[in-house]
Amino acid sequence: METPLKDLWHHLHPDEVLETLETHEQQGLTSRQASERLATHGPNTLTAAPRSYWLKRLLLQFHNPLIYILLIATAVTLALGEYIDSAVIFGVVLINAIIGFVQESRAEDAIQALKGMLSSSAAVIRDGNRVTIAAADLVPGDIVLLASGDKVPADLRLLSCRDLQIDESTLTGESVPVDKQSGKLARDTVLADRGNMGFAGTLVTYGTGRGVVIGTGDRTETGKIAGMINDAVTLETPLTRRINAFSRVLLWVILVLAGITFGVGLLHGQDWVDTFIAAVALAVAAIPEGLPAVITITLAIGVRRMALRNAIIRKLPAVETLGSTTVICSDKTGTLTENQMTVQRIVAADTEFELTGSGYNPEGRILRDGSPVEAPAVHHQALYHCLLAGLLSNDSELVEQEGRWSVHGDPTEGALIASALKAGFDRHDMRRRLHRVDAIPFESDRQYMATLHRHDEGHRVYMKGSAEQVIAHCDRAMNAEGDRVPMDRERLREQAEALAAQGLRVLAFAMRETDAGRLDVPDPDKDEDRLIFLGLQAMIDPPRQEVIHSVALCRKAGIRVKMITGDHALTARAIAERIGIIRDEDKDQRRALTGRQLAEMSPDELSKAADGVSVFARVAPEQKLRLVEALQARGHVVAMTGDGVNDAPALKRADIGIAMGINGTEVSRDASDMVLADDNFSSIEAAVEEGRNVFDNLIKFITWILPTNLGQGLVIMVAILLGLTLPVLPVQALWLNMTTAVFLGLMLAFEPREPGIMARAPRRPDAPILNGEIIGRIFSVSALLLLGAFGLFQWSLAQGASLEEARTLAVSLFVVVQSFFLLNCRSLTRSVFRTNPFSNPWIWRGIAAMWLAQLLFVYTPWMNLLFQSAPLSLQYWGLILGYGVFVLLLVELEKGLWRRWKGRSQPVSAGS
């Protein structure tokens, strides 16, 4: 069995498909053929990529420059005999590694979820008999029977269909079930438009069909997506890139300073062992042991805050990545829209009506020129019968559960029921008064549905379908008074086309009275079969109202929003214009590109299109992935939303993948970094806001912690260079680093969002973690700590203080100055005196806890013994507090000078 046209099954006639696969539509495969093919092609299951050994994945968590620093700190403290300190530092390293290991393992579960997409059993014809077999045993050439409610068990080329509709939203993004047929299609038909195919994992919603298996397991479209998930490269986040670069620089700076210190000590003739211990002390002092722990905790706090705003974070670095986002690629259905079809316009008797309300909720009104239409049965007969036709020529049901309306059946029919209920119709009463006795179901070749109803005076036929077909079956129209009048076919077609041009799905309605008690397929050429045209109902999956505001906020924040959907281009563009993704002034972005157009582009053309176009429609899964990669290649930090299996590869590749919590598949959720609990785009905007705040707070923490480490390192280095006694011992440096980071620095993680956080442009992905202003502040505060600690240490010794008292004085000065500098760091630009002192009560709790711990360090005998500290007099405390206030005021003066310089050198932008 050779299949040279394996990717062009839709382009073959059914007989050619059967001949190519060496099978028979009525007899199917023989048991022997099936066994041979199963041995050749393997089971109809997805092959998961082999997972790396768990120990290797765990060890890779230590492959980080910042972790190297901490491992060095562990080693040197162990060498110094400080076993407790060594254990604490290594404990921090181990906890961070375990968190990363667990999160990474969860991300690899996506492929396992894909296995559940395939059906567990299938009805097939083998040896001429209908049998049910395990879906895993399906092979190419098997004849599969489909019925409503079935999950398509493999990729099929459909051979025959009867009213067959399949929900392919998880694969293609199509918002309504697709009508299927068995005819031959054009060679270049894109995946979403292959109406003669059934794809593994999709759901039959209506009708029956028969198809031949053309692909199983990894060779199905779902299998190809699984392969793309495995192949998609998970990128470093902006935070990890910056921290890694920053850590590498910090590592070399510490090693160079320690080396210089050791070399200078030897040149001064000092004992090499003492000099080496001093160099180790400098390294220990300069290493920010609390940095990774505080980063993890800060991100975790961001996770909690985002959860309160319906954004559930699965991977910690994703919190900060949101704040760096420059482009959000969003799916349309359910994210930007309600995922509920809604009738918005009705045209009856040459009059256009508007309908209020959204989704399947029947609350709303029918308006004419802005005024409510009351009692259409009395005042507008054409409108009345147009709504009644949509209500009765209908096989679906609207149900309300816990205040949420949903449709059991076709979304289009659900919208028609809701529009009738808004006019005051009672469906149960209408069904009783107009009892259905016969029906012609919808078929794709007819493009209409007709129902026959018995009433007190006879029988009535209602028809709904495409405007073209319904108009062709009518010879008259109904006016507002209910009279039969001549119809203007061209005018009706123009009205339907005008509505369709707005991205609306248009259905036409007609009726006729009859004496017949059964319904036959009407012949439009026979006068007795002609109907009376009633009107048009135009519907769309409407945009969420709150999304319009969120898209505007994203624009203000410098974030571009792009729509990537499997829906039709006209519909996608209409929604994009309504919610502001496309605006009148965006002339270059007003077009919507389709998957077919993207497939014909060169890599360079695709790159330009990805950056310049805002709407992409009818795209295939691999094209979503290519668009994300193209945007990243142009330097963008990309957030990608999705809910279907087709979205999973792009979700994994994006800088941050965002899945839907309500309507999303398990596959998309497992491939994502964040899940929206409410499936709402507005929650993304809220999460971006929180992400920016998280990064702000991390920068505040780094700005605060580095002067402590650099100041300690400078104090030790200067002492060695001058051949003087060390003012701070290694164990005291560890005390400072660990306690101040937890009690003081960590409190910055609770800082609320600063004003205007969403009015500034996103950070450049290649921007350094610290700018020149912050670096200057770090060095200036480090110098002030050096002067204060070293100066007080030498002065106290000159005043007759013991070595233990002098060192305790130096350590306490670090604590007090860092407490005051913490207040400076609550905002890196605004004055501390203009910041609400009570907006973050954790700051004061942290300072109180730190000072209590330091008092224990100074005055308790067991701490004196452990850390070689000594009690201090009130005079010393007065000097320390005075110096802390002095540093606070100097930093505020420096911030004020920066604000004045920026105000003069930069023009004020509009709205700032």
Short mmCIF file of C-alpha atoms in Angstrom, two decimals, residues 214-436:
data_model
loop_
_atom_site.label_atom_id
_atom_site.label_comp_id
_atom_site.label_asym_id
_atom_site.label_seq_id
_atom_site.Cartn_x
_atom_site.Cartn_y
_atom_site.Cartn_z
CA ILE A 214 -5.75 8.02 6.14
CA GLY A 215 -3.57 8.75 9.20
CA THR A 216 -3.10 7.26 12.66
CA GLY A 217 -1.13 8.16 15.78
CA ASP A 218 1.79 10.48 15.09
CA ARG A 219 0.71 10.83 11.44
CA THR A 220 -2.57 12.56 12.34
CA GLU A 221 -2.87 16.36 12.53
CA THR A 222 -3.05 15.99 16.33
CA GLY A 223 0.10 13.86 16.17
CA LYS A 224 1.90 16.54 14.16
CA ILE A 225 1.01 19.05 16.87
CA ALA A 226 2.41 16.70 19.50
CA GLY A 227 5.64 16.64 17.52
CA MET A 228 5.72 20.43 17.38
CA ILE A 229 5.25 20.58 21.16
CA ASN A 230 8.24 18.30 21.58
CA ASP A 231 10.31 20.33 19.12
CA ALA A 232 9.32 23.76 20.42
CA VAL A 233 12.20 25.42 22.23
CA THR A 234 11.38 26.82 25.65
CA LEU A 235 13.13 30.18 25.83
CA GLU A 236 14.73 31.88 28.79
CA THR A 237 12.52 34.57 30.25
CA PRO A 238 13.69 38.21 30.25
CA LEU A 239 14.19 37.91 34.02
CA THR A 240 16.36 34.80 33.84
CA ARG A 241 18.37 36.32 30.98
CA ARG A 242 19.01 39.50 32.96
CA ILE A 243 19.72 37.73 36.25
CA ASN A 244 22.11 35.31 34.55
CA ALA A 245 24.00 38.15 32.85
CA PHE A 246 24.03 40.15 36.08
CA SER A 247 25.20 37.12 38.09
CA ARG A 248 28.05 36.40 35.69
CA VAL A 249 29.32 39.95 36.04
CA LEU A 250 28.90 39.83 39.82
CA LEU A 251 30.74 36.49 40.01
CA TRP A 252 33.79 37.83 38.18
CA VAL A 253 33.79 41.09 40.14
CA ILE A 254 33.81 39.18 43.45
CA LEU A 255 36.52 36.78 42.29
CA VAL A 256 38.71 39.61 40.96
CA LEU A 257 38.34 41.63 44.17
CA ALA A 258 39.12 38.58 46.29
CA GLY A 259 42.15 37.83 44.11
CA ILE A 260 43.42 41.40 44.33
CA THR A 261 42.94 41.36 48.09
CA PHE A 262 44.87 38.11 48.43
CA GLY A 263 47.69 39.37 46.20
CA VAL A 264 48.01 42.72 47.99
CA GLY A 265 48.08 40.97 51.36
CA LEU A 266 50.96 38.78 50.21
CA LEU A 267 52.83 41.82 48.87
CA HIS A 268 52.50 43.42 52.32
CA GLY A 269 54.22 40.37 53.79
CA GLN A 270 51.15 39.10 55.64
CA ASP A 271 50.78 35.42 56.47
CA TRP A 272 49.28 33.65 53.44
CA VAL A 273 46.77 31.68 55.54
CA ASP A 274 45.45 34.83 57.22
CA THR A 275 45.38 36.60 53.88
CA PHE A 276 43.48 33.74 52.28
CA ILE A 277 40.92 33.74 55.13
CA ALA A 278 40.53 37.50 54.63
CA ALA A 279 39.97 37.03 50.88
CA VAL A 280 37.38 34.35 51.67
CA ALA A 281 35.72 36.76 54.09
CA LEU A 282 35.52 39.37 51.34
CA ALA A 283 33.90 36.86 48.97
CA VAL A 284 31.40 35.75 51.61
CA ALA A 285 30.57 39.37 52.43
CA ALA A 286 30.09 40.34 48.79
CA ILE A 287 27.92 37.36 47.81
CA PRO A 288 24.18 38.22 48.06
CA GLU A 289 23.08 34.91 49.57
CA GLY A 290 19.47 36.05 49.97
CA LEU A 291 19.02 37.15 46.35
CA PRO A 292 17.67 33.90 44.80
CA ALA A 293 15.38 33.22 47.76
CA VAL A 294 13.94 36.73 47.67
CA ILE A 295 13.50 36.55 43.89
CA THR A 296 11.55 33.31 44.30
CA ILE A 297 9.43 34.71 47.13
CA THR A 298 8.77 37.96 45.24
CA LEU A 299 7.60 35.99 42.23
CA ALA A 300 5.42 33.82 44.49
CA ILE A 301 3.80 36.94 45.95
CA GLY A 302 3.13 38.07 42.38
CA VAL A 303 1.53 34.68 41.73
CA ARG A 304 -0.84 35.19 44.64
CA ARG A 305 -1.77 38.70 43.52
CA MET A 306 -2.39 37.55 39.96
CA ALA A 307 -4.57 34.69 41.15
CA LEU A 308 -6.83 37.28 42.78
CA ARG A 309 -7.18 38.83 39.30
CA ASN A 310 -8.05 35.50 37.60
CA ALA A 311 -4.55 34.79 36.25
CA ILE A 312 -3.12 31.51 37.55
CA ILE A 313 0.64 31.23 37.13
CA ARG A 314 2.12 27.78 36.48
CA LYS A 315 5.78 28.82 36.16
CA LEU A 316 7.24 31.44 38.49
CA PRO A 317 9.39 33.43 35.98
CA ALA A 318 6.23 34.00 33.92
CA VAL A 319 5.17 36.58 36.52
CA GLU A 320 7.95 38.95 35.49
CA THR A 321 7.84 38.01 31.80
CA LEU A 322 4.36 39.54 31.61
CA GLY A 323 5.81 42.87 32.65
CA SER A 324 8.31 42.70 29.74
CA THR A 325 5.72 41.78 27.11
CA THR A 326 5.78 43.87 23.93
CA VAL A 327 3.26 41.87 21.85
CA ILE A 328 0.19 39.89 22.90
CA CYS A 329 -1.00 37.40 20.27
CA SER A 330 -4.56 36.54 21.18
CA ASP A 331 -7.02 33.98 19.95
CA LYS A 332 -10.42 35.45 19.09
CA THR A 333 -13.13 33.04 20.14
CA GLY A 334 -13.82 33.11 23.88
CA THR A 335 -10.87 35.34 24.74
CA LEU A 336 -11.63 38.55 22.90
CA THR A 337 -15.23 37.50 22.33
CA GLU A 338 -18.02 35.96 24.40
CA ASN A 339 -17.84 32.57 22.62
CA GLN A 340 -21.61 32.84 22.30
CA MET A 341 -23.21 33.71 18.96
CA THR A 342 -25.54 36.71 19.25
CA VAL A 343 -28.05 38.12 16.77
CA GLN A 344 -27.28 41.82 16.46
CA ARG A 345 -29.20 42.89 13.35
CA ILE A 346 -32.52 41.91 11.77
CA VAL A 347 -33.76 43.15 8.41
CA ALA A 348 -37.49 42.63 7.79
CA ALA A 349 -39.76 44.48 5.36
CA ASP A 350 -36.82 46.68 4.30
CA THR A 351 -36.40 47.88 7.89
CA GLU A 352 -33.29 47.27 9.97
CA PHE A 353 -33.57 46.47 13.68
CA GLU A 354 -30.85 46.30 16.33
CA LEU A 355 -30.79 43.88 19.26
CA THR A 356 -29.23 44.68 22.62
CA GLY A 357 -27.73 42.18 25.01
CA SER A 358 -24.92 39.72 24.50
CA GLY A 359 -24.49 35.98 24.32
CA TYR A 360 -27.25 33.47 24.90
CA ASN A 361 -28.74 35.43 27.78
CA PRO A 362 -32.27 36.32 26.58
CA GLU A 363 -32.19 39.68 28.34
CA GLY A 364 -32.23 42.50 25.82
CA ARG A 365 -34.48 44.51 23.54
CA ILE A 366 -35.20 44.98 19.87
CA LEU A 367 -34.70 48.57 18.72
CA ARG A 368 -35.79 50.49 15.65
CA ASP A 369 -33.98 53.81 15.20
CA GLY A 370 -33.02 53.59 18.88
CA SER A 371 -36.59 53.08 20.15
CA PRO A 372 -37.85 49.76 21.57
CA VAL A 373 -40.17 47.72 19.38
CA GLU A 374 -43.16 46.55 21.39
CA ALA A 375 -45.44 43.64 20.44
CA PRO A 376 -44.07 42.81 16.96
CA ALA A 377 -47.03 40.46 16.43
CA VAL A 378 -49.21 43.58 16.33
CA HIS A 379 -46.94 46.28 14.94
CA HIS A 380 -44.62 44.42 12.55
CA GLN A 381 -45.74 41.11 11.12
CA ALA A 382 -42.61 40.50 9.03
CA LEU A 383 -40.40 40.91 12.10
CA TYR A 384 -42.73 38.68 14.13
CA HIS A 385 -42.61 35.80 11.64
CA CYS A 386 -38.88 36.21 11.01
CA LEU A 387 -38.25 35.71 14.75
CA LEU A 388 -40.83 32.90 14.94
CA ALA A 389 -39.19 31.06 12.03
CA GLY A 390 -35.84 31.18 13.82
CA LEU A 391 -37.45 29.91 17.02
CA LEU A 392 -39.34 26.98 15.51
CA SER A 393 -37.10 25.85 12.64
CA ASN A 394 -34.60 24.92 15.30
CA ASP A 395 -33.29 21.74 16.95
CA SER A 396 -31.34 23.28 19.83
CA GLU A 397 -32.13 24.31 23.38
CA LEU A 398 -31.06 27.18 25.65
CA VAL A 399 -30.45 26.24 29.26
CA GLU A 400 -29.57 28.28 32.35
CA GLN A 401 -27.29 26.84 35.02
CA GLU A 402 -26.13 28.89 37.99
CA GLY A 403 -26.93 32.14 36.21
CA ARG A 404 -25.00 31.20 33.05
CA TRP A 405 -26.82 30.56 29.78
CA SER A 406 -25.53 27.97 27.35
CA VAL A 407 -26.76 26.14 24.26
CA HIS A 408 -27.32 22.43 23.85
CA GLY A 409 -26.87 22.08 20.14
CA ASP A 410 -25.77 24.45 17.40
CA PRO A 411 -24.49 27.89 18.52
CA THR A 412 -26.24 29.56 15.57
CA GLU A 413 -29.59 28.10 16.59
CA GLY A 414 -28.96 29.17 20.18
CA ALA A 415 -28.59 32.76 18.99
CA LEU A 416 -31.90 32.53 17.10
CA ILE A 417 -33.71 31.29 20.20
CA ALA A 418 -32.25 34.13 22.29
CA SER A 419 -33.34 36.76 19.74
CA ALA A 420 -36.91 35.45 19.79
CA LEU A 421 -37.01 35.37 23.59
CA LYS A 422 -35.92 39.03 23.65
CA ALA A 423 -39.10 39.81 21.70
CA GLY A 424 -41.19 38.12 24.39
CA PHE A 425 -41.84 34.77 22.72
CA ASP A 426 -42.64 31.76 24.91
CA ARG A 427 -41.04 28.83 23.11
CA HIS A 428 -43.03 26.14 24.86
CA ASP A 429 -46.28 27.93 24.10
CA MET A 430 -45.30 28.41 20.46
CA ARG A 431 -44.33 24.74 20.14
CA ARG A 432 -47.73 23.78 21.51
CA ARG A 433 -49.62 26.14 19.19
CA LEU A 434 -47.44 25.30 16.16
CA HIS A 435 -46.64 21.63 16.65
CA ARG A 436 -43.87 20.31 14.38
#
